[in-house]
Amino acid sequence: MLKVNELESLYSDVEYFEKLAKPIATPFLNAILSIRFFPEYDEYVEKHTSKGSLLDIGCGNGEFAEKMLLRGWSVQCIEKSIVAAKRAEKRIGIGKIKVGEVTEVDLKSSFDVITAWHVLEHVPNPSEFVHKIGLWLKPKGKFIFELPNADSINLWLFRQYYSWLMVPEHIFYYSPQSIAKLLDLAGLHVVEFSFPTRAILNFSLSVRKIVAQKIGTFVANILFIVSLPLSLLEALLASLTGRSEVVRVVASKN
């Protein structure tokens, strides 16, 4: 595991965010990835709560925060990366973003909703993190977040060859059971687990990864293309059985 100062160096790297901003595949594959069988984050939040005050942790470039502002929410953000925070300010305005770690930021406000999209797996001190969430939420407030699913069928199948095994960025992987135990430490209880069909090409990407290392890239690329229909089918079945690539969580303050 990287030390905290090494993680800070990683997230302050401009190239890290440039890489995230680039298209991840060909136009054909991006068209497949754009198919949605589940609500987008903004729709999902409003499905579970009324408009009010929202804190988005790990706001990145501010895309989600901007959508919520346009929907009429009062929005504040926390972002550990100065690079990302500056980009987010261009979307949502100056004065709405606190730069730093959640465990170090001091907020006077309390919120109806706190969101954290693919953040918790990056946090080195999760118990302190959720404790802060509990302090900042209003009574009956909602903590809504998404993260990789440790119960993913692809992680179980491919193990060290799993395409979404991201080291050092992902520090911990959580199952629904471990999420519930962690939230309980902060006085939060799970209202809903859902299992969206995100990262629908992970099966094919994992096949390509293992074959490339054991046989070669030419065969790996052929098998990647051939396995695409199976990858889509696997993603749908995994979603129905709680073994999808991600788990989305709605938790409420007790």
Coordinates of N, CA and C in Angstrom, one line a residue:
M1 N 0.8 -1.2 0.0 CA 0.0 0.0 0.0 C 0.9 1.2 0.0
L2 N 0.5 2.2 -0.8 CA 1.2 3.5 -0.8 C 1.0 4.3 0.4
K3 N 2.0 5.0 0.8 CA 1.8 5.9 2.0 C 0.9 7.1 1.5
V4 N 0.3 7.8 2.5 CA -0.6 8.9 2.2 C 0.1 10.0 1.4
N5 N 1.3 10.3 1.7 CA 2.0 11.4 0.9 C 2.2 10.9 -0.6
E6 N 2.4 9.6 -0.8 CA 2.6 9.1 -2.1 C 1.3 9.1 -2.9
L7 N 0.2 8.8 -2.2 CA -1.1 8.9 -2.8 C -1.4 10.3 -3.2
E8 N -1.1 11.3 -2.4 CA -1.3 12.7 -2.7 C -0.5 13.1 -3.9
S9 N 0.7 12.6 -4.1 CA 1.5 12.9 -5.2 C 0.8 12.3 -6.5
L10 N 0.3 11.1 -6.4 CA -0.4 10.5 -7.5 C -1.6 11.3 -8.0
Y11 N -2.4 11.8 -7.1 CA -3.6 12.5 -7.5 C -3.3 14.0 -7.8
S12 N -2.1 14.5 -7.5 CA -1.8 15.8 -7.9 C -1.1 15.9 -9.3
D13 N -0.9 14.7 -9.9 CA -0.3 14.6 -11.2 C -1.3 15.0 -12.3
V14 N -0.9 16.0 -13.1 CA -1.8 16.4 -14.2 C -2.0 15.2 -15.2
E15 N -1.0 14.4 -15.4 CA -1.1 13.3 -16.4 C -2.2 12.3 -15.9
Y16 N -2.3 12.1 -14.6 CA -3.3 11.2 -14.1 C -4.7 11.6 -14.5
F17 N -5.0 12.9 -14.5 CA -6.4 13.3 -14.9 C -6.5 13.4 -16.4
E18 N -5.4 13.7 -17.1 CA -5.4 13.7 -18.5 C -5.8 12.3 -19.0
K19 N -5.2 11.3 -18.4 CA -5.5 9.9 -18.8 C -6.9 9.6 -18.6
L20 N -7.5 10.0 -17.5 CA -8.9 9.7 -17.2 C -9.8 10.4 -18.2
A21 N -9.4 11.6 -18.7 CA -10.3 12.3 -19.6 C -10.3 11.8 -21.0
K22 N -9.3 11.0 -21.4 CA -9.2 10.5 -22.7 C -10.2 9.4 -23.0
P23 N -10.7 9.2 -24.3 CA -11.6 8.1 -24.6 C -10.9 6.8 -24.3
I24 N -11.6 5.8 -23.8 CA -11.0 4.6 -23.3 C -11.0 3.5 -24.4
A25 N -11.7 3.7 -25.5 CA -11.8 2.7 -26.5 C -12.1 3.3 -27.9
T26 N -12.3 2.5 -28.9 CA -12.6 2.9 -30.2 C -14.1 3.5 -30.2
P27 N -14.5 4.3 -31.2 CA -15.8 4.7 -31.3 C -16.9 3.6 -31.1
F28 N -16.6 2.5 -31.8 CA -17.5 1.3 -31.7 C -17.7 0.9 -30.2
L29 N -16.6 0.7 -29.5 CA -16.7 0.2 -28.2 C -17.3 1.3 -27.2
N30 N -16.9 2.5 -27.5 CA -17.5 3.6 -26.7 C -19.0 3.7 -26.9
A31 N -19.5 3.3 -28.1 CA -21.0 3.3 -28.3 C -21.6 2.2 -27.5
I32 N -20.9 1.0 -27.3 CA -21.4 0.0 -26.5 C -21.4 0.4 -25.0
L33 N -20.3 1.1 -24.6 CA -20.2 1.5 -23.2 C -21.2 2.6 -22.9
S34 N -21.7 3.3 -23.9 CA -22.7 4.4 -23.6 C -24.1 3.8 -23.4
I35 N -24.3 2.5 -23.7 CA -25.7 1.9 -23.4 C -25.9 1.9 -21.9
R36 N -27.1 2.4 -21.5 CA -27.4 2.5 -20.1 C -28.6 1.6 -19.7
F37 N -28.4 0.7 -18.7 CA -29.5 -0.1 -18.2 C -29.9 0.3 -16.8
F38 N -29.4 1.5 -16.4 CA -29.6 1.9 -15.0 C -29.6 3.4 -15.0
P39 N -30.2 4.0 -13.9 CA -30.2 5.5 -13.8 C -28.8 6.1 -13.7
E40 N -28.7 7.3 -14.3 CA -27.4 8.1 -14.1 C -27.4 8.5 -12.6
Y41 N -26.3 9.0 -12.2 CA -26.1 9.4 -10.8 C -27.2 10.5 -10.4
D42 N -27.3 11.5 -11.2 CA -28.3 12.6 -10.8 C -29.7 12.0 -10.7
E43 N -30.1 11.2 -11.7 CA -31.4 10.6 -11.6 C -31.6 9.7 -10.4
Y44 N -30.5 9.0 -10.1 CA -30.6 8.0 -9.0 C -30.8 8.7 -7.6
V45 N -30.0 9.8 -7.5 CA -30.2 10.6 -6.2 C -31.6 11.1 -6.0
E46 N -32.1 11.7 -7.1 CA -33.5 12.3 -7.0 C -34.6 11.2 -6.9
K47 N -34.2 10.0 -7.2 CA -35.2 8.9 -7.0 C -35.3 8.6 -5.6
H48 N -34.3 8.9 -4.8 CA -34.3 8.4 -3.4 C -34.4 9.6 -2.4
T49 N -34.5 10.8 -2.8 CA -34.6 11.9 -1.9 C -35.1 13.2 -2.6
S50 N -35.6 14.1 -1.8 CA -36.1 15.4 -2.4 C -34.9 16.4 -2.5
K51 N -35.1 17.4 -3.3 CA -34.1 18.4 -3.5 C -33.7 19.1 -2.2
G52 N -32.5 19.4 -2.0 CA -32.0 20.1 -0.8 C -30.5 20.4 -0.9
S53 N -29.8 20.2 0.1 CA -28.4 20.5 0.2 C -27.6 19.2 -0.1
L54 N -26.5 19.3 -0.9 CA -25.8 18.1 -1.3 C -24.3 18.4 -1.2
L55 N -23.6 17.5 -0.6 CA -22.1 17.5 -0.6 C -21.6 16.4 -1.5
D56 N -20.8 16.7 -2.5 CA -20.2 15.7 -3.4 C -18.8 15.5 -3.1
I57 N -18.4 14.4 -2.6 CA -17.0 14.1 -2.2 C -16.3 13.4 -3.3
G58 N -15.1 14.0 -3.7 CA -14.4 13.5 -4.8 C -15.0 13.9 -6.1
C59 N -15.3 15.2 -6.2 CA -16.1 15.7 -7.3 C -15.4 15.7 -8.7
G60 N -14.1 15.4 -8.7 CA -13.4 15.3 -10.0 C -13.5 16.6 -10.8
N61 N -13.9 16.4 -12.0 CA -14.1 17.6 -12.9 C -15.4 18.4 -12.7
G62 N -16.2 18.0 -11.8 CA -17.4 18.7 -11.4 C -18.6 18.4 -12.3
E63 N -18.6 17.4 -13.1 CA -19.7 17.1 -14.0 C -21.0 16.8 -13.2
F64 N -20.9 15.9 -12.2 CA -22.1 15.5 -11.5 C -22.6 16.7 -10.7
A65 N -21.7 17.4 -10.0 CA -22.1 18.6 -9.2 C -22.8 19.6 -10.1
E66 N -22.3 19.8 -11.3 CA -22.9 20.8 -12.2 C -24.3 20.3 -12.6
K67 N -24.5 19.0 -12.8 CA -25.9 18.5 -13.1 C -26.8 18.8 -11.9
M68 N -26.3 18.6 -10.7 CA -27.2 18.8 -9.6 C -27.5 20.3 -9.4
L69 N -26.6 21.1 -9.6 CA -26.8 22.6 -9.6 C -27.9 23.0 -10.5
L70 N -27.9 22.4 -11.7 CA -28.9 22.7 -12.8 C -30.2 22.2 -12.4
R71 N -30.2 21.1 -11.6 CA -31.5 20.5 -11.1 C -32.1 21.3 -9.9
G72 N -31.3 22.3 -9.4 CA -31.9 23.1 -8.3 C -31.4 22.8 -7.0
W73 N -30.3 22.0 -6.9 CA -29.7 21.6 -5.6 C -28.7 22.7 -5.1
S74 N -28.6 22.8 -3.8 CA -27.5 23.6 -3.2 C -26.3 22.7 -3.0
V75 N -25.2 23.0 -3.7 CA -24.1 22.0 -3.8 C -22.8 22.5 -3.3
Q76 N -22.1 21.7 -2.5 CA -20.8 21.9 -2.1 C -20.0 20.7 -2.5
C77 N -18.7 20.8 -2.6 CA -17.8 19.7 -3.0 C -16.5 19.6 -2.1
I78 N -16.0 18.4 -2.0 CA -14.7 18.2 -1.5 C -13.9 17.5 -2.6
E79 N -12.7 17.9 -2.9 CA -11.8 17.3 -3.9 C -10.4 17.3 -3.4
K80 N -9.7 16.2 -3.3 CA -8.3 16.2 -2.8 C -7.3 16.7 -3.7
S81 N -7.6 16.7 -5.0 CA -6.7 17.1 -6.0 C -6.9 18.6 -6.4
I82 N -5.8 19.4 -6.3 CA -5.9 20.8 -6.7 C -6.2 20.8 -8.2
V83 N -5.6 19.9 -9.0 CA -5.7 19.9 -10.5 C -7.2 19.7 -10.8
A84 N -7.9 18.7 -10.2 CA -9.3 18.4 -10.5 C -10.2 19.6 -10.0
A85 N -9.8 20.1 -8.8 CA -10.7 21.2 -8.2 C -10.7 22.4 -9.1
K86 N -9.6 22.7 -9.7 CA -9.5 23.9 -10.6 C -10.4 23.7 -11.8
R87 N -10.4 22.4 -12.3 CA -11.3 22.1 -13.4 C -12.8 22.2 -13.1
A88 N -13.1 21.7 -11.9 CA -14.5 21.7 -11.4 C -15.0 23.1 -11.2
E89 N -14.1 24.0 -10.7 CA -14.5 25.4 -10.5 C -15.0 26.0 -11.8
K90 N -14.5 25.6 -12.9 CA -14.9 26.2 -14.2 C -16.4 25.8 -14.5
R91 N -16.8 24.7 -13.9 CA -18.2 24.2 -14.1 C -19.2 24.8 -13.1
I92 N -18.7 24.8 -11.8 CA -19.7 25.1 -10.8 C -19.5 26.4 -10.1
G93 N -18.4 27.1 -10.4 CA -18.1 28.4 -9.8 C -17.1 28.3 -8.6
I94 N -16.5 29.4 -8.3 CA -15.6 29.6 -7.2 C -16.3 29.6 -5.9
G95 N -15.6 29.0 -4.9 CA -16.2 29.0 -3.5 C -17.0 27.8 -3.1
K96 N -17.2 26.9 -4.0 CA -18.1 25.7 -3.7 C -17.2 24.5 -3.4
I97 N -15.9 24.6 -3.5 CA -15.1 23.4 -3.4 C -14.1 23.5 -2.3
K98 N -14.0 22.6 -1.4 CA -12.9 22.5 -0.4 C -11.9 21.5 -0.9
V99 N -10.6 21.9 -0.9 CA -9.6 21.1 -1.4 C -8.9 20.4 -0.2
G100 N -8.8 19.1 -0.2 CA -8.2 18.3 0.9 C -8.8 17.0 1.1
E101 N -8.3 16.3 2.1 CA -8.9 15.0 2.5 C -10.1 15.2 3.4
V102 N -11.1 14.3 3.2 CA -12.3 14.4 4.0 C -12.0 14.4 5.5
T103 N -11.0 13.7 5.9 CA -10.7 13.6 7.4 C -10.1 14.9 7.9
E104 N -9.6 15.7 7.0 CA -8.9 17.0 7.4 C -9.8 18.2 7.2
V105 N -10.8 18.1 6.4 CA -11.7 19.3 6.0 C -12.7 19.5 7.2
D106 N -12.8 20.8 7.5 CA -13.8 21.2 8.5 C -15.0 21.9 7.8
L107 N -16.2 21.4 8.0 CA -17.3 22.0 7.4 C -18.3 22.4 8.5
K108 N -18.9 23.6 8.4 CA -19.8 24.0 9.4 C -21.2 23.6 9.1
S109 N -21.5 23.3 7.8 CA -22.8 23.0 7.3 C -23.1 21.5 7.5
S110 N -24.4 21.2 7.5 CA -24.9 19.8 7.4 C -25.7 19.6 6.2
F111 N -25.9 18.4 5.7 CA -26.4 18.2 4.4 C -27.5 17.1 4.4
D112 N -28.4 17.3 3.4 CA -29.5 16.3 3.2 C -28.9 15.1 2.5
V113 N -28.0 15.3 1.6 CA -27.4 14.2 0.9 C -25.9 14.4 0.8
I114 N -25.2 13.3 0.9 CA -23.7 13.3 0.6 C -23.5 12.2 -0.4
T115 N -22.8 12.5 -1.4 CA -22.5 11.5 -2.5 C -21.0 11.3 -2.6
A116 N -20.6 10.1 -3.0 CA -19.2 9.8 -3.2 C -19.1 8.7 -4.3
W117 N -18.9 9.1 -5.5 CA -18.9 8.1 -6.7 C -17.4 7.6 -6.9
H118 N -17.2 6.4 -6.6 CA -15.9 5.7 -6.8 C -14.8 6.5 -6.0
V119 N -15.1 6.6 -4.7 CA -14.2 7.3 -3.8 C -13.7 6.4 -2.7
L120 N -14.6 5.7 -2.1 CA -14.3 4.9 -0.9 C -13.1 3.9 -1.1
E121 N -13.0 3.3 -2.3 CA -12.0 2.4 -2.6 C -10.6 3.0 -2.6
H122 N -10.5 4.4 -2.7 CA -9.3 5.1 -2.7 C -8.9 5.6 -1.3
V123 N -9.7 5.4 -0.3 CA -9.5 6.0 1.0 C -8.7 5.1 1.9
P124 N -7.6 5.6 2.5 CA -6.7 4.7 3.3 C -7.3 4.5 4.7
N125 N -8.2 5.4 5.2 CA -8.7 5.3 6.5 C -10.2 5.4 6.5
P126 N -10.9 4.3 6.0 CA -12.3 4.3 5.8 C -13.2 4.6 7.0
S127 N -12.8 4.1 8.2 CA -13.6 4.3 9.4 C -13.7 5.8 9.7
E128 N -12.5 6.5 9.6 CA -12.6 7.9 9.9 C -13.4 8.7 8.8
F129 N -13.3 8.2 7.6 CA -14.1 8.8 6.5 C -15.6 8.7 6.7
V130 N -16.1 7.5 7.0 CA -17.5 7.4 7.2 C -18.0 8.1 8.5
H131 N -17.1 8.2 9.5 CA -17.4 8.9 10.7 C -17.7 10.4 10.4
K132 N -16.9 11.0 9.5 CA -17.1 12.4 9.0 C -18.5 12.5 8.3
I133 N -18.8 11.5 7.5 CA -20.0 11.4 6.8 C -21.2 11.5 7.8
G134 N -21.1 10.7 8.8 CA -22.2 10.7 9.8 C -22.3 12.0 10.5
L135 N -21.2 12.7 10.8 CA -21.3 14.0 11.4 C -21.9 15.1 10.5
W136 N -21.6 15.0 9.2 CA -22.1 16.0 8.3 C -23.5 15.8 7.8
L137 N -24.1 14.6 7.9 CA -25.4 14.4 7.5 C -26.5 14.9 8.5
K138 N -27.5 15.5 7.9 CA -28.7 15.9 8.8 C -29.4 14.6 9.2
P139 N -30.2 14.7 10.3 CA -31.0 13.5 10.7 C -31.8 13.0 9.5
K140 N -31.7 11.7 9.3 CA -32.4 11.0 8.2 C -31.8 11.3 6.9
G141 N -30.6 12.0 6.9 CA -30.0 12.3 5.6 C -29.4 11.1 5.0
K142 N -29.2 11.2 3.7 CA -28.8 10.0 2.9 C -27.3 10.1 2.4
F143 N -26.6 9.0 2.5 CA -25.2 8.9 2.0 C -25.4 7.9 0.8
I144 N -25.2 8.4 -0.4 CA -25.4 7.7 -1.7 C -24.0 7.6 -2.4
F145 N -23.6 6.4 -2.7 CA -22.3 6.2 -3.3 C -22.2 4.9 -4.1
E146 N -21.2 4.8 -4.9 CA -20.9 3.7 -5.7 C -19.4 3.3 -5.7
L147 N -19.1 2.0 -5.8 CA -17.7 1.6 -5.7 C -17.6 0.2 -6.3
P148 N -16.4 -0.3 -6.6 CA -16.2 -1.6 -7.1 C -16.7 -2.7 -6.2
N149 N -17.3 -3.7 -6.7 CA -17.9 -4.8 -5.9 C -16.9 -5.9 -5.7
A150 N -16.5 -6.2 -4.5 CA -15.6 -7.3 -4.2 C -16.2 -8.7 -4.5
D151 N -17.5 -8.7 -4.6 CA -18.2 -9.9 -4.9 C -18.4 -10.1 -6.4
S152 N -17.7 -9.3 -7.2 CA -17.8 -9.4 -8.7 C -17.4 -10.8 -9.2
I153 N -18.2 -11.3 -10.1 CA -17.9 -12.6 -10.6 C -16.6 -12.6 -11.4
N154 N -16.3 -11.5 -12.0 CA -15.1 -11.4 -12.8 C -13.8 -11.4 -11.9
L155 N -13.9 -10.7 -10.8 CA -12.8 -10.7 -9.8 C -12.6 -12.1 -9.3
W156 N -13.7 -12.8 -9.0 CA -13.6 -14.2 -8.6 C -12.9 -15.1 -9.7
L157 N -13.3 -14.9 -10.9 CA -12.9 -15.7 -12.0 C -11.4 -15.5 -12.4
F158 N -11.0 -14.2 -12.5 CA -9.7 -13.8 -13.1 C -8.7 -13.5 -12.0
R159 N -9.1 -13.1 -10.8 CA -8.2 -12.8 -9.7 C -7.1 -11.8 -10.1
Q160 N -5.8 -12.2 -10.1 CA -4.8 -11.2 -10.4 C -4.8 -10.7 -11.8
Y161 N -5.6 -11.4 -12.7 CA -5.7 -10.9 -14.1 C -6.9 -10.1 -14.3
Y162 N -7.7 -9.8 -13.3 CA -8.9 -9.0 -13.4 C -8.5 -7.6 -13.9
S163 N -9.3 -7.2 -14.9 CA -8.9 -5.9 -15.6 C -9.1 -4.7 -14.8
W164 N -9.9 -4.8 -13.7 CA -10.2 -3.6 -12.9 C -9.5 -3.7 -11.6
L165 N -8.4 -4.6 -11.5 CA -7.6 -4.6 -10.3 C -6.6 -3.5 -10.4
M166 N -6.9 -2.4 -9.8 CA -6.1 -1.1 -10.0 C -5.2 -0.9 -8.8
V167 N -4.0 -1.1 -8.9 CA -3.0 -0.9 -7.9 C -2.0 0.2 -8.4
P168 N -1.7 1.2 -7.6 CA -2.1 1.4 -6.2 C -3.3 2.2 -5.9
E169 N -4.1 2.6 -7.0 CA -5.2 3.5 -6.8 C -6.3 3.0 -5.8
H170 N -6.6 1.7 -6.1 CA -7.7 1.1 -5.2 C -7.0 0.4 -4.0
I171 N -7.3 1.0 -2.9 CA -6.6 0.5 -1.6 C -7.4 -0.7 -1.0
F172 N -8.7 -0.6 -1.0 CA -9.6 -1.6 -0.5 C -10.7 -2.0 -1.5
Y173 N -11.1 -3.2 -1.5 CA -12.3 -3.6 -2.2 C -13.4 -4.1 -1.2
Y174 N -14.6 -3.7 -1.4 CA -15.7 -3.9 -0.4 C -16.8 -4.8 -1.0
S175 N -17.3 -5.7 -0.2 CA -18.5 -6.5 -0.5 C -19.7 -5.7 0.1
P176 N -20.9 -6.1 -0.3 CA -22.0 -5.5 0.4 C -22.0 -5.7 1.9
Q177 N -21.6 -6.9 2.3 CA -21.5 -7.2 3.8 C -20.5 -6.3 4.5
S178 N -19.3 -6.1 3.9 CA -18.3 -5.2 4.6 C -18.7 -3.8 4.5
I179 N -19.4 -3.4 3.5 CA -20.0 -2.0 3.4 C -20.9 -1.7 4.6
A180 N -21.8 -2.7 4.8 CA -22.8 -2.5 5.8 C -22.2 -2.4 7.2
K181 N -21.2 -3.2 7.5 CA -20.5 -3.2 8.7 C -19.7 -1.8 8.9
L182 N -19.1 -1.3 7.9 CA -18.4 -0.1 7.9 C -19.3 1.1 8.2
L183 N -20.5 1.1 7.5 CA -21.4 2.2 7.7 C -22.0 2.2 9.1
D184 N -22.2 1.0 9.7 CA -22.8 0.9 11.0 C -21.9 1.5 12.1
L185 N -20.6 1.6 11.8 CA -19.7 2.3 12.7 C -19.9 3.8 12.9
A186 N -20.6 4.3 11.8 CA -20.8 5.8 11.8 C -22.3 6.1 12.0
G187 N -23.1 5.1 12.5 CA -24.5 5.3 12.8 C -25.3 5.4 11.5
L188 N -24.9 4.7 10.5 CA -25.6 4.7 9.2 C -26.1 3.3 8.9
H189 N -27.3 3.2 8.3 CA -27.8 1.9 7.9 C -28.1 1.8 6.5
V190 N -28.0 0.7 5.9 CA -28.2 0.5 4.4 C -29.7 0.5 4.1
V191 N -30.1 1.4 3.2 CA -31.5 1.4 2.7 C -31.6 0.5 1.5
E192 N -30.6 0.6 0.6 CA -30.7 -0.2 -0.6 C -29.3 -0.5 -1.2
F193 N -29.1 -1.7 -1.6 CA -28.0 -2.1 -2.5 C -28.5 -2.3 -3.9
S194 N -27.9 -1.8 -4.9 CA -28.2 -2.1 -6.3 C -26.9 -2.4 -7.0
F195 N -27.1 -3.1 -8.2 CA -25.9 -3.6 -8.9 C -26.0 -3.3 -10.4
P196 N -25.7 -2.0 -10.7 CA -25.8 -1.6 -12.1 C -24.8 -2.3 -13.0
T197 N -25.2 -2.3 -14.3 CA -24.3 -3.0 -15.3 C -23.3 -2.0 -15.8
R198 N -22.4 -1.6 -15.0 CA -21.3 -0.7 -15.4 C -20.1 -1.6 -15.7
A199 N -19.1 -1.0 -16.4 CA -17.9 -1.7 -16.8 C -18.2 -3.0 -17.5
I200 N -19.1 -2.9 -18.5 CA -19.7 -4.1 -19.1 C -18.7 -4.9 -20.0
L201 N -17.5 -4.3 -20.2 CA -16.5 -5.0 -21.0 C -15.4 -5.7 -20.2
N202 N -15.6 -5.7 -18.8 CA -14.5 -6.2 -18.0 C -14.2 -7.7 -18.2
F203 N -15.3 -8.4 -18.6 CA -15.0 -9.9 -18.8 C -14.0 -10.0 -20.0
S204 N -14.4 -9.3 -21.1 CA -13.5 -9.4 -22.3 C -12.1 -8.8 -22.1
L205 N -12.1 -7.7 -21.3 CA -10.8 -7.1 -21.0 C -9.9 -8.0 -20.1
S206 N -10.6 -8.7 -19.2 CA -9.8 -9.7 -18.4 C -9.3 -10.8 -19.2
V207 N -10.2 -11.3 -20.1 CA -9.7 -12.4 -21.1 C -8.5 -11.9 -21.8
R208 N -8.6 -10.7 -22.4 CA -7.4 -10.2 -23.2 C -6.2 -10.1 -22.3
K209 N -6.3 -9.7 -21.0 CA -5.2 -9.5 -20.2 C -4.5 -10.8 -19.9
I210 N -5.3 -11.8 -19.5 CA -4.7 -13.1 -19.2 C -4.0 -13.8 -20.4
V211 N -4.7 -13.7 -21.5 CA -4.2 -14.3 -22.8 C -3.0 -13.6 -23.3
A212 N -3.0 -12.3 -23.2 CA -1.8 -11.5 -23.6 C -0.6 -11.9 -22.8
Q213 N -0.7 -12.1 -21.5 CA 0.4 -12.5 -20.7 C 0.9 -13.9 -20.9
K214 N 0.0 -14.8 -21.2 CA 0.3 -16.2 -21.3 C 0.6 -16.7 -22.7
I215 N 0.0 -16.0 -23.7 CA 0.2 -16.5 -25.1 C 0.7 -15.3 -26.0
G216 N 0.1 -14.2 -26.0 CA 0.5 -13.1 -26.8 C -0.6 -12.1 -27.2
T217 N -0.2 -10.9 -27.6 CA -1.3 -9.9 -27.8 C -2.1 -10.2 -29.0
F218 N -1.6 -10.8 -30.1 CA -2.4 -11.0 -31.3 C -3.6 -11.9 -31.0
V219 N -3.3 -13.1 -30.3 CA -4.4 -14.0 -29.9 C -5.4 -13.3 -28.9
A220 N -4.8 -12.5 -28.0 CA -5.6 -11.8 -27.0 C -6.5 -10.9 -27.6
N221 N -6.1 -10.1 -28.6 CA -7.0 -9.2 -29.3 C -8.1 -9.8 -30.0
I222 N -7.8 -11.0 -30.6 CA -8.9 -11.7 -31.3 C -9.9 -12.2 -30.3
L223 N -9.5 -12.8 -29.2 CA -10.4 -13.3 -28.2 C -11.2 -12.2 -27.5
F224 N -10.6 -11.1 -27.4 CA -11.3 -9.9 -26.9 C -12.5 -9.6 -27.7
I225 N -12.4 -9.6 -29.0 CA -13.5 -9.3 -29.9 C -14.5 -10.4 -29.9
V226 N -14.0 -11.6 -30.0 CA -14.9 -12.8 -30.0 C -15.8 -12.9 -28.8
S227 N -15.2 -12.5 -27.6 CA -15.9 -12.6 -26.3 C -16.8 -11.5 -26.0
L228 N -16.9 -10.5 -26.8 CA -17.7 -9.3 -26.5 C -19.2 -9.7 -26.2
P229 N -19.9 -10.5 -27.1 CA -21.2 -10.8 -26.7 C -21.4 -11.5 -25.4
L230 N -20.4 -12.4 -25.1 CA -20.4 -13.1 -23.8 C -20.2 -12.1 -22.6
S231 N -19.4 -11.1 -22.9 CA -19.2 -10.0 -21.9 C -20.4 -9.3 -21.5
L232 N -21.2 -9.0 -22.6 CA -22.5 -8.2 -22.4 C -23.5 -9.1 -21.6
L233 N -23.5 -10.4 -22.0 CA -24.4 -11.3 -21.3 C -24.0 -11.5 -19.8
E234 N -22.7 -11.6 -19.6 CA -22.2 -11.8 -18.2 C -22.6 -10.6 -17.4
A235 N -22.4 -9.4 -18.0 CA -22.7 -8.2 -17.2 C -24.2 -8.1 -16.8
L236 N -25.1 -8.5 -17.7 CA -26.5 -8.5 -17.3 C -26.8 -9.5 -16.3
L237 N -26.3 -10.8 -16.4 CA -26.6 -11.8 -15.4 C -26.0 -11.5 -14.1
A238 N -24.8 -10.9 -14.1 CA -24.1 -10.5 -12.8 C -24.9 -9.5 -12.1
S239 N -25.5 -8.5 -12.9 CA -26.3 -7.5 -12.2 C -27.5 -8.1 -11.5
L240 N -28.1 -9.1 -12.1 CA -29.3 -9.7 -11.6 C -29.0 -10.5 -10.3
T241 N -27.8 -11.0 -10.2 CA -27.4 -11.9 -9.1 C -26.6 -11.2 -8.0
G242 N -26.3 -9.9 -8.1 CA -25.5 -9.2 -7.2 C -24.1 -9.4 -7.3
R243 N -23.6 -9.9 -8.5 CA -22.2 -10.1 -8.7 C -21.6 -9.2 -9.7
S244 N -22.2 -8.0 -9.9 CA -21.8 -7.1 -11.0 C -20.4 -6.4 -10.6
E245 N -19.9 -5.6 -11.5 CA -18.7 -4.9 -11.3 C -18.7 -3.9 -10.2
V246 N -19.9 -3.3 -10.0 CA -20.0 -2.2 -9.0 C -21.2 -2.5 -8.1
V247 N -21.2 -1.9 -6.9 CA -22.3 -1.9 -6.0 C -22.7 -0.4 -5.7
R248 N -23.9 -0.1 -5.9 CA -24.4 1.2 -5.6 C -25.2 1.2 -4.3
V249 N -25.0 2.2 -3.4 CA -25.5 2.1 -2.0 C -26.3 3.3 -1.7
V250 N -27.4 3.1 -1.0 CA -28.1 4.2 -0.4 C -28.1 3.9 1.1
A251 N -27.6 4.8 1.9 CA -27.6 4.6 3.4 C -28.2 5.8 4.0
S252 N -28.8 5.6 5.2 CA -29.5 6.7 5.9 C -28.9 6.8 7.3
K253 N -28.9 8.1 7.8 CA -28.4 8.3 9.1 C -29.5 7.9 10.1
N254 N -29.1 7.1 11.1 CA -30.0 6.6 12.1 C -30.7 7.7 12.9

